[in-house]
Short mmCIF file of N, CA and C in Angstrom, two decimals:
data_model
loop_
_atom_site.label_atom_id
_atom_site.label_comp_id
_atom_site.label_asym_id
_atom_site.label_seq_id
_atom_site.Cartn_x
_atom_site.Cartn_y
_atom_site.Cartn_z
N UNK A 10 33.07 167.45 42.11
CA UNK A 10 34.52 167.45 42.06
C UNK A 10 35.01 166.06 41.67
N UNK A 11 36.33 165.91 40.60
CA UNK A 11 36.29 164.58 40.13
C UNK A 11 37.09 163.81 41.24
N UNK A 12 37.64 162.83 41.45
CA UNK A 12 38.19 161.72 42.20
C UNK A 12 39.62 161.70 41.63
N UNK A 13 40.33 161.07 42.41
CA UNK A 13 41.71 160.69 42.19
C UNK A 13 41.84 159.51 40.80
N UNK A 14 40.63 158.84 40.94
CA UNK A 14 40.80 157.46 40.24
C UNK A 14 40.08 157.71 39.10
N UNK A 15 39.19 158.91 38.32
CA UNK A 15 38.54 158.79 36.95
C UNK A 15 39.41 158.28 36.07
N UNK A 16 38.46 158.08 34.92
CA UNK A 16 38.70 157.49 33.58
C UNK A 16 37.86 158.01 32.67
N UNK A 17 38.52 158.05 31.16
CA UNK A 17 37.23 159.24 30.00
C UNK A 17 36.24 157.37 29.46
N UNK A 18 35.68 158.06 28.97
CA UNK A 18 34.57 157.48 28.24
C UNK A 18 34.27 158.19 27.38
N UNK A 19 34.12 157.89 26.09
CA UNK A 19 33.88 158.80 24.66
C UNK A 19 32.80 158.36 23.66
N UNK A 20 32.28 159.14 23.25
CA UNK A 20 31.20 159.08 22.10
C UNK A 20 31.64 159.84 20.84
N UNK A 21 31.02 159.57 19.92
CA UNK A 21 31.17 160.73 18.43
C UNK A 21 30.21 160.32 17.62
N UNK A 22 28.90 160.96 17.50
CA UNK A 22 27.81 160.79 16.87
C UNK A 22 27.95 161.75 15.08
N UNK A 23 27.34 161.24 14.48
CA UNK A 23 27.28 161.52 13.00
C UNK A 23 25.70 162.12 12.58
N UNK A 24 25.42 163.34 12.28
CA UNK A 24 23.81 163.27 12.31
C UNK A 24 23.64 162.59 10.90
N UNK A 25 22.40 162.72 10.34
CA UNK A 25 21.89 162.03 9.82
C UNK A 25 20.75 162.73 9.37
N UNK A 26 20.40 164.10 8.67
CA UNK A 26 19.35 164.56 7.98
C UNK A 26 18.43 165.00 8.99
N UNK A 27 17.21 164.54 9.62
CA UNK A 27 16.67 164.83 10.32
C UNK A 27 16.58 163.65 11.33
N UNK A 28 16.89 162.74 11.20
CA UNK A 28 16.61 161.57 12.22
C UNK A 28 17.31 161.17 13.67
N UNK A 29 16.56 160.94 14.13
CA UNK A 29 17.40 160.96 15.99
C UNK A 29 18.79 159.54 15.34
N UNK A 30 19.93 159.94 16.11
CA UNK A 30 21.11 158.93 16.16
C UNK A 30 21.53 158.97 17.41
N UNK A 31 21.81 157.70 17.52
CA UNK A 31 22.33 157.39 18.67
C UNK A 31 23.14 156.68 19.27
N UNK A 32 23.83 156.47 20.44
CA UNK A 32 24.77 155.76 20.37
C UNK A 32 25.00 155.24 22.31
N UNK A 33 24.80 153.89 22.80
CA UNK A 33 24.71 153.49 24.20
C UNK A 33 26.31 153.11 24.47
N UNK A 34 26.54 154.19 25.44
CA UNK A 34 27.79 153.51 25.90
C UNK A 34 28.03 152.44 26.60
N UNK A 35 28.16 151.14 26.36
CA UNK A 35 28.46 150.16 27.21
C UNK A 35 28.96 150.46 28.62
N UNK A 36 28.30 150.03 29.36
CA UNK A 36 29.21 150.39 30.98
C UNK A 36 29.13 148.58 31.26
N UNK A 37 28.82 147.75 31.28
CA UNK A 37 28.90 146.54 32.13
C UNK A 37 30.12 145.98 32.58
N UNK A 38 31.33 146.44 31.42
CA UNK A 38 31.97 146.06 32.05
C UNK A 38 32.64 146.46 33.59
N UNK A 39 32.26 147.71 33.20
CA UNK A 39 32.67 148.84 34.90
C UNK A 39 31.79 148.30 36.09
N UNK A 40 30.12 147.81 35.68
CA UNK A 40 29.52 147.67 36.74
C UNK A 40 28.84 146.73 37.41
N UNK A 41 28.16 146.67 38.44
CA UNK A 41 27.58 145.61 38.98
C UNK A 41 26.45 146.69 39.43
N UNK A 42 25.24 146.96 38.71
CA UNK A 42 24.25 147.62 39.49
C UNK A 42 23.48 146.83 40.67
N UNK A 43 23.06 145.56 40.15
CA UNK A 43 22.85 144.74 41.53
C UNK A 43 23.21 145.36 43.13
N UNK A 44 24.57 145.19 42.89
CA UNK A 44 25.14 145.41 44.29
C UNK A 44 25.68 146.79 44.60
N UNK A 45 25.43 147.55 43.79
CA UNK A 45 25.81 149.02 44.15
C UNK A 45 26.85 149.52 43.82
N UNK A 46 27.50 148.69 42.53
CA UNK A 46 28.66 149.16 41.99
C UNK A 46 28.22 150.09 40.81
N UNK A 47 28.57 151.33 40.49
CA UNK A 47 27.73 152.46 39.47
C UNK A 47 28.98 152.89 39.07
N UNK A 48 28.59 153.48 37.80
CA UNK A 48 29.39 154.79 37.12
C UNK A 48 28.90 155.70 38.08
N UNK A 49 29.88 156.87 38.00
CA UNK A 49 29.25 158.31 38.36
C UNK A 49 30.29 159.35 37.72
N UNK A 50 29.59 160.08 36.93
CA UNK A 50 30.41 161.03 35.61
C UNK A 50 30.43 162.08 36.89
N UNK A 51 31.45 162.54 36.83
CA UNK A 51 32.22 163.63 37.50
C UNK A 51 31.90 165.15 36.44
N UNK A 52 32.34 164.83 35.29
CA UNK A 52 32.18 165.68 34.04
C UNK A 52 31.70 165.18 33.07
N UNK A 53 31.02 166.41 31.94
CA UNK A 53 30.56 166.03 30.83
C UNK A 53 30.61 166.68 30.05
N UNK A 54 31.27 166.85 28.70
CA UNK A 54 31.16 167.52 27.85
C UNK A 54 30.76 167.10 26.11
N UNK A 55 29.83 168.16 25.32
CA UNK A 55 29.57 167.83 24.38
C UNK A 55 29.75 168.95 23.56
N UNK A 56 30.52 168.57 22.07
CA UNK A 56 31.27 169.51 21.59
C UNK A 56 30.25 169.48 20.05
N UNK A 57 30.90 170.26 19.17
CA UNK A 57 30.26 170.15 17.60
C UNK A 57 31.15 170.54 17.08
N UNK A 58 31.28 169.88 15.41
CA UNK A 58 32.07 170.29 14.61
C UNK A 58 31.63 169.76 13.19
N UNK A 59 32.04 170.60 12.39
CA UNK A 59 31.88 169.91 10.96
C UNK A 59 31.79 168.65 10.89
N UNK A 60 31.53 167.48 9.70
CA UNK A 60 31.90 166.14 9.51
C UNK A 60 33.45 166.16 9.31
N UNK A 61 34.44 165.59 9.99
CA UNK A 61 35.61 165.74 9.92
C UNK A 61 36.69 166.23 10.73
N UNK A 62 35.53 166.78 11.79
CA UNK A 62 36.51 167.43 12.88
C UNK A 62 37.02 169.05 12.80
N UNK A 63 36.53 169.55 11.76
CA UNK A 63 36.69 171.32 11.68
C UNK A 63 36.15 171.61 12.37
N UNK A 64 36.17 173.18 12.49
CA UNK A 64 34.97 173.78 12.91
C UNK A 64 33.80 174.10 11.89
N UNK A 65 32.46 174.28 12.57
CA UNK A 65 30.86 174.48 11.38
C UNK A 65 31.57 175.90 10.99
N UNK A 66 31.22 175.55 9.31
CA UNK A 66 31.47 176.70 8.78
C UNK A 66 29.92 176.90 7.65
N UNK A 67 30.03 178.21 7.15
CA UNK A 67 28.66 178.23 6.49
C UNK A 67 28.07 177.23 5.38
N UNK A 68 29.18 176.77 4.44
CA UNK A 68 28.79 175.73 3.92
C UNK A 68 28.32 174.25 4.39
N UNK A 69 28.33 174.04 5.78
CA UNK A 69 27.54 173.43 6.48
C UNK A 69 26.32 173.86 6.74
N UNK A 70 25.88 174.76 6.72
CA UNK A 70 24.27 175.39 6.91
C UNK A 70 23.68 175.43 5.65
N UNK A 71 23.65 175.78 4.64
CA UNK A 71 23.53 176.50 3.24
C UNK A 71 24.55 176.20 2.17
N UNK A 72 23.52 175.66 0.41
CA UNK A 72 24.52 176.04 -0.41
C UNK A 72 23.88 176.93 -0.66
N UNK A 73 22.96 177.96 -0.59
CA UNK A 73 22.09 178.39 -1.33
C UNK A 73 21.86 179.99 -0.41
N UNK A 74 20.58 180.44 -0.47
CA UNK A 74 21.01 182.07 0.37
C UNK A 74 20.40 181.76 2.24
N UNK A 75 20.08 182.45 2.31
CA UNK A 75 20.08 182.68 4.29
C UNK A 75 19.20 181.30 4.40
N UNK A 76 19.97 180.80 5.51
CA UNK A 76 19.11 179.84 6.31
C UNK A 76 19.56 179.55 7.79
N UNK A 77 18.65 179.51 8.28
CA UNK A 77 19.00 179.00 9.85
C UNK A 77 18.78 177.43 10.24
N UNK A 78 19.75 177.13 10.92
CA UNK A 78 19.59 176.04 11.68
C UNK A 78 20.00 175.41 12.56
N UNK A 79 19.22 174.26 13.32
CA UNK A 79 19.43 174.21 14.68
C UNK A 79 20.12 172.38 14.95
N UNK A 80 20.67 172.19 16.12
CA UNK A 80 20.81 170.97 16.21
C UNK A 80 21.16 170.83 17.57
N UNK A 81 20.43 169.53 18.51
CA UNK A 81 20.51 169.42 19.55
C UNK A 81 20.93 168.17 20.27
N UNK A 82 21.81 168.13 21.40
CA UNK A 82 22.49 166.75 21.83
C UNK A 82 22.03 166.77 23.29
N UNK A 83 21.76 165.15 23.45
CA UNK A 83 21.69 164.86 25.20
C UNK A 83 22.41 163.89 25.47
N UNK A 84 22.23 163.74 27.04
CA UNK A 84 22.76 162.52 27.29
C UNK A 84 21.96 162.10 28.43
N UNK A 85 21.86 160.85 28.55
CA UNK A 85 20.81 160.22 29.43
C UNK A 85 21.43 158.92 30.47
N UNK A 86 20.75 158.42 30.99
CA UNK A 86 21.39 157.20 32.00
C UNK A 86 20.36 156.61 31.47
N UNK A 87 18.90 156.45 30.53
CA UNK A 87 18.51 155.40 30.00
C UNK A 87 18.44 155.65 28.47
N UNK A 88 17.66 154.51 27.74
CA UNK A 88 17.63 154.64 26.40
C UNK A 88 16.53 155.73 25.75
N UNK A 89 16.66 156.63 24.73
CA UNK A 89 15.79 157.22 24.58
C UNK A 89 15.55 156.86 22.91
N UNK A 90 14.22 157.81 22.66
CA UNK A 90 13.94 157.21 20.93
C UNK A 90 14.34 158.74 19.96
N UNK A 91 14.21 159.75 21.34
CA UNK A 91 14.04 161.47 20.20
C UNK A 91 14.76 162.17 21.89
N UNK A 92 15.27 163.52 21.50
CA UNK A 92 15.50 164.15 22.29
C UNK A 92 14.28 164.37 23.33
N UNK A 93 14.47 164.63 25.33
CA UNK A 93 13.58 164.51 25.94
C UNK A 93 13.67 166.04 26.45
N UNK A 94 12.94 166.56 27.35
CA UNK A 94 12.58 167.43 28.26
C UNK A 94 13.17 167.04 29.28
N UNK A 95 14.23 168.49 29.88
CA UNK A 95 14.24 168.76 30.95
C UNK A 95 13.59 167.87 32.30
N UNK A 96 12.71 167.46 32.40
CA UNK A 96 11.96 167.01 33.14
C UNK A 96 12.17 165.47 33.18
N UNK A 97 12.91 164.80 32.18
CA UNK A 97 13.17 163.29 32.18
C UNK A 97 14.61 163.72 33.19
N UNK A 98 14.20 162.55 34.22
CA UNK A 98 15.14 162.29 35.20
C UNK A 98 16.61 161.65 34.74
N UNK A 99 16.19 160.87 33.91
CA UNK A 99 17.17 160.79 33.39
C UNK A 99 18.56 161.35 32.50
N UNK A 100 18.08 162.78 32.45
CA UNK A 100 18.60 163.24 31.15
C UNK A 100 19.73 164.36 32.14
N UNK A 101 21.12 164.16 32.01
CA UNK A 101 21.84 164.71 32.73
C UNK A 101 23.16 165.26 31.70
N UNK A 102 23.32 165.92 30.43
CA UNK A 102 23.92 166.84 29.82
C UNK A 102 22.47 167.29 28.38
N UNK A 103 23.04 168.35 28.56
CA UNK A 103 22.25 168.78 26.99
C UNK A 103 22.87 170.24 26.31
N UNK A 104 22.74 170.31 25.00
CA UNK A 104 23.47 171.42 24.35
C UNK A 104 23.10 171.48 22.95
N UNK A 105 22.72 172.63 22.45
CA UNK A 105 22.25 172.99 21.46
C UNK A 105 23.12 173.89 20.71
N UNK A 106 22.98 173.59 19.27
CA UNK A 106 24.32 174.51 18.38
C UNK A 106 23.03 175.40 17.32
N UNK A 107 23.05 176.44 17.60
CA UNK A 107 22.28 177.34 16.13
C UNK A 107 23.14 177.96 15.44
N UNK A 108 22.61 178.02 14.37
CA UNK A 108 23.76 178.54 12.97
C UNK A 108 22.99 179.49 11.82
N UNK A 109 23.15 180.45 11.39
CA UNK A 109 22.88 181.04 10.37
C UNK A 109 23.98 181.17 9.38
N UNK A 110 23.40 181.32 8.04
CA UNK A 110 24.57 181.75 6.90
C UNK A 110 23.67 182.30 6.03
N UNK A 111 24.13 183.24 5.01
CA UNK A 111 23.60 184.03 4.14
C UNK A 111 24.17 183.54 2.88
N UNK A 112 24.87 182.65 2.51
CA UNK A 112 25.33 182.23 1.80
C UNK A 112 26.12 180.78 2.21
N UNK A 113 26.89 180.44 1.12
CA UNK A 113 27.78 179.05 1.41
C UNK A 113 29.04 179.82 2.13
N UNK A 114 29.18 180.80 1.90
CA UNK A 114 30.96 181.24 2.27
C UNK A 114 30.41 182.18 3.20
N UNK A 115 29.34 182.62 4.22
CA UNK A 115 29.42 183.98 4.98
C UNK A 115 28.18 183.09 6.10
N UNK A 116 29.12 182.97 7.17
CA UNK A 116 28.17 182.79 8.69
C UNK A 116 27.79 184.02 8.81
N UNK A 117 26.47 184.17 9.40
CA UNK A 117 26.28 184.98 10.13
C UNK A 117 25.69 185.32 11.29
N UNK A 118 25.38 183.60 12.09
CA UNK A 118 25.54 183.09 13.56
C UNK A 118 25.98 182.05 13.61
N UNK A 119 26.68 182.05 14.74
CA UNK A 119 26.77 180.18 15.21
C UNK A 119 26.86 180.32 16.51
N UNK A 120 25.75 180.15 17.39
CA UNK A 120 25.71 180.06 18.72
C UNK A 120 25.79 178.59 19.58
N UNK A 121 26.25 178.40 20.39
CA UNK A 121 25.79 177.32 21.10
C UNK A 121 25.30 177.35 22.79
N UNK A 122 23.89 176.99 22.84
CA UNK A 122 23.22 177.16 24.02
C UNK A 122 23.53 175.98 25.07
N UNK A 123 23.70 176.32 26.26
CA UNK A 123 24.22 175.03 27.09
C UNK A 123 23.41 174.92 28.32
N UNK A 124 22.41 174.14 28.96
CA UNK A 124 21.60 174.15 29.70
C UNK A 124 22.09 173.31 30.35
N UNK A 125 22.74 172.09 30.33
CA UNK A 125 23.83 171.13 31.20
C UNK A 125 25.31 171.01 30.29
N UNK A 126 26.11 171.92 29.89
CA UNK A 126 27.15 171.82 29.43
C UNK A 126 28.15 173.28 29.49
N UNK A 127 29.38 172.46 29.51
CA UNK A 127 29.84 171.53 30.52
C UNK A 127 29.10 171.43 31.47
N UNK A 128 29.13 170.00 32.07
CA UNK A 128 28.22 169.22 33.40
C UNK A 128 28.99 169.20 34.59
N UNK A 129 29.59 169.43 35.47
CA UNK A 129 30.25 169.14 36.58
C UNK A 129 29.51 169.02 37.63
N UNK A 130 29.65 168.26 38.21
CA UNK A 130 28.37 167.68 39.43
C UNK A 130 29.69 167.57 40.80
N UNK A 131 29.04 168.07 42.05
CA UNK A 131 30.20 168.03 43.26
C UNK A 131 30.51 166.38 43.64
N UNK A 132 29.42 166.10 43.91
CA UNK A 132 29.40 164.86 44.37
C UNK A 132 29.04 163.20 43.10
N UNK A 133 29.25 163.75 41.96
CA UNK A 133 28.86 163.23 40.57
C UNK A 133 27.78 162.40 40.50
N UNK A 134 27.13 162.68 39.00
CA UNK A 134 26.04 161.93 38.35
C UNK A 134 25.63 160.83 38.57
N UNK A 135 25.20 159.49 39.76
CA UNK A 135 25.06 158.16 39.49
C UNK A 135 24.34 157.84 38.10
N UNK A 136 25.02 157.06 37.38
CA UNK A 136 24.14 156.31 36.52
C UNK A 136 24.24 154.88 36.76
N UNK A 137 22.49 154.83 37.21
CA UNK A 137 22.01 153.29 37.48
C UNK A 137 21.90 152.81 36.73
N UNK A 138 22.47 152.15 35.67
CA UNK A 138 22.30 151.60 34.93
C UNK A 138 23.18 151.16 34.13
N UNK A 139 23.39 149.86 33.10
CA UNK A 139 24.54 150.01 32.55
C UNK A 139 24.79 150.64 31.01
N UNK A 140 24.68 151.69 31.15
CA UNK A 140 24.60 152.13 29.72
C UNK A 140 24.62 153.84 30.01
N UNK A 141 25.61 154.36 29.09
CA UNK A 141 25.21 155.76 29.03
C UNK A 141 24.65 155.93 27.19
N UNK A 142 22.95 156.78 27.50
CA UNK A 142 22.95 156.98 26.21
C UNK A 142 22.90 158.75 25.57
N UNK A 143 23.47 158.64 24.12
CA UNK A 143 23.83 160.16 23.64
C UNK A 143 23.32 159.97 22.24
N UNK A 144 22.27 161.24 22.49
CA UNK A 144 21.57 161.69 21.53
C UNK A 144 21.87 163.20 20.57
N UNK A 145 21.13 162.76 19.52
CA UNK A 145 21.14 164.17 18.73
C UNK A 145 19.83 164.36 17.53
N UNK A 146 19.48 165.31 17.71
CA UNK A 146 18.60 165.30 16.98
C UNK A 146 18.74 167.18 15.85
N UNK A 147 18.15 167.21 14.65
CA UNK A 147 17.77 168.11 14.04
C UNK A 147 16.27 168.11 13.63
N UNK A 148 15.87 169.30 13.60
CA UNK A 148 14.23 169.74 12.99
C UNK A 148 13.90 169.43 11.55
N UNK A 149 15.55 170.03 10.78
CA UNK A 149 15.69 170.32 9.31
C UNK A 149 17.28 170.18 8.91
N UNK A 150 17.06 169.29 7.75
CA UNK A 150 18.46 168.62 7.89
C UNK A 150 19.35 169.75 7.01
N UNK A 151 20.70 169.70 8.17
CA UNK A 151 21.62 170.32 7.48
C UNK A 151 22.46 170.43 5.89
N UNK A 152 23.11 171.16 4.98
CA UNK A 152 23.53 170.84 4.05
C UNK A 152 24.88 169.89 3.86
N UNK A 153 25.41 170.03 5.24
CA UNK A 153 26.31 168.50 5.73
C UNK A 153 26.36 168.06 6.89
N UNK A 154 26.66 167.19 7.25
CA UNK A 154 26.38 166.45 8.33
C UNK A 154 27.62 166.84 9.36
N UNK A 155 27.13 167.07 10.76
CA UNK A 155 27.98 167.28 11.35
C UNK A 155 27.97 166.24 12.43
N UNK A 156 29.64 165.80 13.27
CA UNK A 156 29.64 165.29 14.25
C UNK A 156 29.65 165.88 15.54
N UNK A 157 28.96 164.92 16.52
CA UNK A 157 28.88 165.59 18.28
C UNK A 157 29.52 164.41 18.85
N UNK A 158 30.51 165.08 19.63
CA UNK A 158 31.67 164.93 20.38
C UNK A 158 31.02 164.80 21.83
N UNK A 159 31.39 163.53 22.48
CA UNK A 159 30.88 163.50 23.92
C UNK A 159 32.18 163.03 24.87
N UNK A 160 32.21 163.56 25.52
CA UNK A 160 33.24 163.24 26.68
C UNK A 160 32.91 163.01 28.05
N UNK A 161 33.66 162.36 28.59
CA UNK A 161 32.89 161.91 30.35
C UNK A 161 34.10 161.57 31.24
N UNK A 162 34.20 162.44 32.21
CA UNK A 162 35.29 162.19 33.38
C UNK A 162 34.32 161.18 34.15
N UNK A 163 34.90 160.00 34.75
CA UNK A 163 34.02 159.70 35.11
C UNK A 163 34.95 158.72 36.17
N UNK A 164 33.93 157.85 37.48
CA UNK A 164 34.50 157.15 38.28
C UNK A 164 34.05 156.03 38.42
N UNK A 165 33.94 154.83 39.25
CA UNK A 165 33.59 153.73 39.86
C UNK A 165 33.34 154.05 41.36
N UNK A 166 32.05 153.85 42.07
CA UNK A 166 31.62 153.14 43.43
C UNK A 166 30.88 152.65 44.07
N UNK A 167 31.08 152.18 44.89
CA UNK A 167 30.09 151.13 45.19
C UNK A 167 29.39 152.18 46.36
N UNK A 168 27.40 151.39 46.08
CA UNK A 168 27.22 152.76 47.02
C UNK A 168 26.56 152.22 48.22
N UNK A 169 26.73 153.37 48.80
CA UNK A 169 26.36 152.54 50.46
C UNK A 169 24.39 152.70 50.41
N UNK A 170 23.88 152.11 51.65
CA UNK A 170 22.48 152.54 51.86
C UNK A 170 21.88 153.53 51.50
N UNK A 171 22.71 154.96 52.20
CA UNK A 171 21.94 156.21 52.20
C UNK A 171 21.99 156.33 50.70
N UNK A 172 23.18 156.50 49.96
CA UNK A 172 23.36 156.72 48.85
C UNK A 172 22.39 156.25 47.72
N UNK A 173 22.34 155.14 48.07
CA UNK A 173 20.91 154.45 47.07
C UNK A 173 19.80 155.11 47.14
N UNK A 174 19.21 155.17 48.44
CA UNK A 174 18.07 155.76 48.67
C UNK A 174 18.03 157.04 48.12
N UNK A 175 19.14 157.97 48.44
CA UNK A 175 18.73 159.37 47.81
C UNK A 175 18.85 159.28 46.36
N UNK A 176 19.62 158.13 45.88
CA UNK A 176 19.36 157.97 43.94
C UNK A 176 17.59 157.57 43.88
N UNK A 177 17.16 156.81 44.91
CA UNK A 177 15.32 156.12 44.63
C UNK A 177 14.78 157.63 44.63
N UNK A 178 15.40 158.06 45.53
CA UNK A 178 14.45 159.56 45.60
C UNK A 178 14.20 160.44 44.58
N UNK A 179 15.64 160.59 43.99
CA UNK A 179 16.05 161.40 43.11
C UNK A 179 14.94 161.32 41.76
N UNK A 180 15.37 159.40 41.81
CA UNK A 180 14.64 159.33 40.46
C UNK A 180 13.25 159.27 40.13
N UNK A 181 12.37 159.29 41.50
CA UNK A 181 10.94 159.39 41.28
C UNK A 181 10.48 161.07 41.59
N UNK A 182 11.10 161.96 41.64
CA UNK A 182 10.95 162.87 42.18
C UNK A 182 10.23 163.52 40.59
N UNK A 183 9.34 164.63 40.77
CA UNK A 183 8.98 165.09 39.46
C UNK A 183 8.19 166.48 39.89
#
């Protein structure tokens, strides 16, 4: 549940053919991890759209006849090099957009799968660290490039004992 006192934090990534892009949100100025001063995202959301801010339409998939394709975004509390697994502790939104077209002018899917999206956490996300990072990756590069939209409700606090400890826990846990 978010707090009285959040603030957004924003990303907008550009893909890039097949290559991981990325982009670290500065937090230092918000924090003091030393002493237990953290972000903690309340919410998270990650959106897709054409290059430009439309919505994906088929001439983003295809100039040519049927093709499918996929493209996938995270977000992490450390730095990453390629999209991770589930299983990295770190990795706290993720969302995948699939698309078919049979042509340049005729979709004939555009799904988007959400395994942490929207993110809402009760007691919100600590990120230890000063940096939020947001990824995206494709298999097979699209016929245009699309942007991913990241958004973050997010708060400031400083955390007490217990609180730390159950973040040590959290994060060696596997």
């Amino acid at each position: 549940m978010a707090k009285a006192d959040t603030f957004f934090l924003r990303a907008t990534l550009e893909s890039d053919g097949t290559n991981y892009v990325s982009e670290n949100i500065d937090l230092a100025g918000y924090v003091d991890v030393p002493r237990g001063r953290v972000i903690v995202v309340d919410n998270a959301y990650i959106t897709f759209s054409t290059n430009g801010q439309g919505p994906i339409v088929a001439a983003d998939v295809t100039s040519g006849t049927g093709v499918t394709k996929a493209l996938g975004a995270q977000v992490c509390s450390e730095i990453q090099t390629s999209l991770v697994e589930m299983q990295n502790n770190s990795l706290f939104a993720r969302s995948n957009v699939y698309a078919s077209a049979s042509s340049a002018t005729v979709m004939t899917m555009l799904e988007q799968t959400d395994a942490l999206n929207p993110t809402t956490y009760k007691n919100g996300f600590i990120v230890p660290t000063t940096q939020i990072h947001c990824g995206i990756a494709t298999g097979s590069a699209w016929n245009a490039e699309l942007d991913v939209g990241f958004l973050f409700e997010v708060h400031t606090e400083r955390l007490s004992l217990t609180r730390i400890q159950e973040l040590l826990v959290s994060l060696t846990a596997n």
